[in-house]
mmCIF file with all atom_site columns, C-alpha atoms in Angstrom:
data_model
loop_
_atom_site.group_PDB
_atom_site.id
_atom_site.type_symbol
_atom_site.label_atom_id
_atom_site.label_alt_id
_atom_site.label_comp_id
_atom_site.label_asym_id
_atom_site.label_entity_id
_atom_site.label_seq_id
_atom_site.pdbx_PDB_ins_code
_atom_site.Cartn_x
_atom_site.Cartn_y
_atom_site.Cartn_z
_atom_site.occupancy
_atom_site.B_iso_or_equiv
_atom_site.pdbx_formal_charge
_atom_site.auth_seq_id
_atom_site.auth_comp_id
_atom_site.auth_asym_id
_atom_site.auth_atom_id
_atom_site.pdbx_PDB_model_num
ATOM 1  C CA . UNK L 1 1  ? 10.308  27.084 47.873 1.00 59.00 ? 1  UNK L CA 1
ATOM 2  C CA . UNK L 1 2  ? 7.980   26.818 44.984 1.00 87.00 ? 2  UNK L CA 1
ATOM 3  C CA . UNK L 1 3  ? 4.703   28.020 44.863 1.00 89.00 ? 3  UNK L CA 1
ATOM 4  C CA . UNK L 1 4  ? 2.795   24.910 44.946 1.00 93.00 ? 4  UNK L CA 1
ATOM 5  C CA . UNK L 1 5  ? 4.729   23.902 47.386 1.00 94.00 ? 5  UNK L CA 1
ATOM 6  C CA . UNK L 1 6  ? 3.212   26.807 49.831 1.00 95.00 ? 6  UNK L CA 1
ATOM 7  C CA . UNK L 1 7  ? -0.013  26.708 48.642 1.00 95.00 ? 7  UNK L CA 1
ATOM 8  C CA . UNK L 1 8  ? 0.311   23.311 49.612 1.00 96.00 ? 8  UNK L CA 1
ATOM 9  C CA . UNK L 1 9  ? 1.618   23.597 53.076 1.00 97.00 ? 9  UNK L CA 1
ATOM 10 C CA . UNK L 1 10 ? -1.365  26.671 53.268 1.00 97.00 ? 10 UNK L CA 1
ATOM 11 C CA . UNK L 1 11 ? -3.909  24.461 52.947 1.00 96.00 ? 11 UNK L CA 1
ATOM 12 C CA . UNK L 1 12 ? -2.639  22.240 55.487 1.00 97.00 ? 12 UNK L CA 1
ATOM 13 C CA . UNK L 1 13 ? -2.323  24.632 58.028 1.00 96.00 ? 13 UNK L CA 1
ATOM 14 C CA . UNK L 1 14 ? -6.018  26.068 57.164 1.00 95.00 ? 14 UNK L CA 1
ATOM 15 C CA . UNK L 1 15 ? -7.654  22.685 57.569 1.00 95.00 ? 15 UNK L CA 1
ATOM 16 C CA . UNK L 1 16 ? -5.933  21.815 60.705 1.00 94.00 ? 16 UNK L CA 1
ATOM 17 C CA . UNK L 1 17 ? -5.608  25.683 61.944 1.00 93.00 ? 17 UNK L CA 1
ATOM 18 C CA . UNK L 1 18 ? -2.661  24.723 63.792 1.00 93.00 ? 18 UNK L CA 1
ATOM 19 C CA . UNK L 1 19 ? 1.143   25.637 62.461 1.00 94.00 ? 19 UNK L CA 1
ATOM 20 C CA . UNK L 1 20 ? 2.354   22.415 64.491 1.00 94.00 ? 20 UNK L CA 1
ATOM 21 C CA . UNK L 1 21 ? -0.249  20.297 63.420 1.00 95.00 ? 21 UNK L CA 1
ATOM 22 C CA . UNK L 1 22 ? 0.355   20.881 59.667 1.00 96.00 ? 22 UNK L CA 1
ATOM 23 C CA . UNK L 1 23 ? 4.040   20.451 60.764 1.00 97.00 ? 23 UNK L CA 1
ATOM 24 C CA . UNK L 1 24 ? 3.841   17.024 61.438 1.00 97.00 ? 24 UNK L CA 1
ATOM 25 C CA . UNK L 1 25 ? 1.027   16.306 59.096 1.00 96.00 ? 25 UNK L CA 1
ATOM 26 C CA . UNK L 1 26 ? 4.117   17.409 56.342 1.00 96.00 ? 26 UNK L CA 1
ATOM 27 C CA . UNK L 1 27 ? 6.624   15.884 57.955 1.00 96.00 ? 27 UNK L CA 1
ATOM 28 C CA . UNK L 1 28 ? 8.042   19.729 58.514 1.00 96.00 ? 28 UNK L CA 1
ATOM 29 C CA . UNK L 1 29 ? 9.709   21.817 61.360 1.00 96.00 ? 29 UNK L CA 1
ATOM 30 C CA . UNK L 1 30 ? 6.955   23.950 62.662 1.00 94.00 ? 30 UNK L CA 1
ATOM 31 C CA . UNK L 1 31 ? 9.536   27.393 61.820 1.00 95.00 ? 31 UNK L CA 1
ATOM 32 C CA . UNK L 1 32 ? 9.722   25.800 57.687 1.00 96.00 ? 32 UNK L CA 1
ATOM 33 C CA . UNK L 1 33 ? 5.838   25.775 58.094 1.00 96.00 ? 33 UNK L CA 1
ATOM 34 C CA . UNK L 1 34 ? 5.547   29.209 58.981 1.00 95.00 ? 34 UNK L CA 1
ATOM 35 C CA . UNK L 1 35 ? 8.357   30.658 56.915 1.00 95.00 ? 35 UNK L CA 1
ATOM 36 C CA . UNK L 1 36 ? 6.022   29.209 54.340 1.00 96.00 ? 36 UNK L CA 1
ATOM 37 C CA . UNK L 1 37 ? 2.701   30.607 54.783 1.00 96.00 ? 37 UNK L CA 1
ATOM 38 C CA . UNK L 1 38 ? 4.832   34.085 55.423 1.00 95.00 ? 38 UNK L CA 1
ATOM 39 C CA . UNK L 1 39 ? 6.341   33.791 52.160 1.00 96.00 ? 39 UNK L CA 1
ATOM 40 C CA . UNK L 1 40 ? 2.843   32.963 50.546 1.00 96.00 ? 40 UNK L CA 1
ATOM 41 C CA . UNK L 1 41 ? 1.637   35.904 52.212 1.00 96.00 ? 41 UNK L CA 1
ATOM 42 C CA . UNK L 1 42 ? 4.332   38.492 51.153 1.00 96.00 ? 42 UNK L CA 1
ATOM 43 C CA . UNK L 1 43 ? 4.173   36.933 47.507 1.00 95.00 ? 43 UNK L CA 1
ATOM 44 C CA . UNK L 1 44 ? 0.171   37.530 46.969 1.00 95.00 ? 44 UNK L CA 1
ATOM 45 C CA . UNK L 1 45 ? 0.318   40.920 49.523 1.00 96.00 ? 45 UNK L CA 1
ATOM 46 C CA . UNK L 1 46 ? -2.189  39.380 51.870 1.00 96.00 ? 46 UNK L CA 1
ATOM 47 C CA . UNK L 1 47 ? -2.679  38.275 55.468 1.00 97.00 ? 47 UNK L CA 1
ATOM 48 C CA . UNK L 1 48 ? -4.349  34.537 54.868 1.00 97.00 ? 48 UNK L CA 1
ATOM 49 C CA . UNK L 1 49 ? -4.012  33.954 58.886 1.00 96.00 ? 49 UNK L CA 1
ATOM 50 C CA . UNK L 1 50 ? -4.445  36.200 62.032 1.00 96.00 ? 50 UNK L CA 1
ATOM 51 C CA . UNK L 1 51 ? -2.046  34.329 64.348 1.00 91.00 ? 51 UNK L CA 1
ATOM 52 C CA . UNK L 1 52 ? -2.013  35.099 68.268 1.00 87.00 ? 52 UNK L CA 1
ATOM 53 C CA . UNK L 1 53 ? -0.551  32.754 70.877 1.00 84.00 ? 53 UNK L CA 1
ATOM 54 C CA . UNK L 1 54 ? -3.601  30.831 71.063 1.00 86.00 ? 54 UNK L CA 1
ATOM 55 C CA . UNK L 1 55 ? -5.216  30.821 68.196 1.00 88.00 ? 55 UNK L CA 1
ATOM 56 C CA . UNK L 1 56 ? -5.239  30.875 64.758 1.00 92.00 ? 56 UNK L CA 1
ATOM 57 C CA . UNK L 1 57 ? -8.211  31.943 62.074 1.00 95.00 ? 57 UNK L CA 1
ATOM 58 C CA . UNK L 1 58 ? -8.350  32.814 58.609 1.00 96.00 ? 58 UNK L CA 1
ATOM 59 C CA . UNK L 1 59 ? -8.887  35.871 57.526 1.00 96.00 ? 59 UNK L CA 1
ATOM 60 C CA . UNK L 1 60 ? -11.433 36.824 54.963 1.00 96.00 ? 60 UNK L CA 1
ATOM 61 C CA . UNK L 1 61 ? -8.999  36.804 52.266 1.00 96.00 ? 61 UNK L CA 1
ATOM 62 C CA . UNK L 1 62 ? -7.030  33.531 53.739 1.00 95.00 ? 62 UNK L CA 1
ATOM 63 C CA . UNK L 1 63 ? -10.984 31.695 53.480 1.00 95.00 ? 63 UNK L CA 1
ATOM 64 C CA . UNK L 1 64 ? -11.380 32.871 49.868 1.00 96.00 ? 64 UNK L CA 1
ATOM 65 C CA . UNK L 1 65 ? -7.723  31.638 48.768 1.00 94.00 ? 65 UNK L CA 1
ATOM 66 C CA . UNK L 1 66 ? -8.418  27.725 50.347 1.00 93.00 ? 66 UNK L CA 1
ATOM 67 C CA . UNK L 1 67 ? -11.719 28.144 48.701 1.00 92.00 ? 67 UNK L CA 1
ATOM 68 C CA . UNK L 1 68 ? -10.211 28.547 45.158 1.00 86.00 ? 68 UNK L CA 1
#
């Protein structure tokens, strides 16, 4: 995937802060989604999301990256 490409699905999944909303949003599998945002993550060396089974936040470095 290229980098635009998961900054884009990022972004989705910030505003909505839900992996299966942005999924459909994108026309995406929910996994492709979050393969995504993992890959984003392990590319910059940064969480961007604190995910738990029913939630999901940004953290502070995940709201300074949708800022920019």
């Amino acid at each position: 995937m290229n980098r635009f490409h998961e900054m884009s699905v990022f972004l989705a999944v910030a505003e909505a802060r839900s992996f299966a909303a942005a999924a459909r949003r994108l026309a995406m599998s929910a996994p492709a989604v979050t393969r995504s945002v993992s890959a984003l993550e392990r590319r910059l060396g940064a969480l961007l999301l604190v995910r738990t089974t029913r939630s999901l936040r940004l953290t502070e470095a995940g709201e300074r990256y949708a800022q920019d």
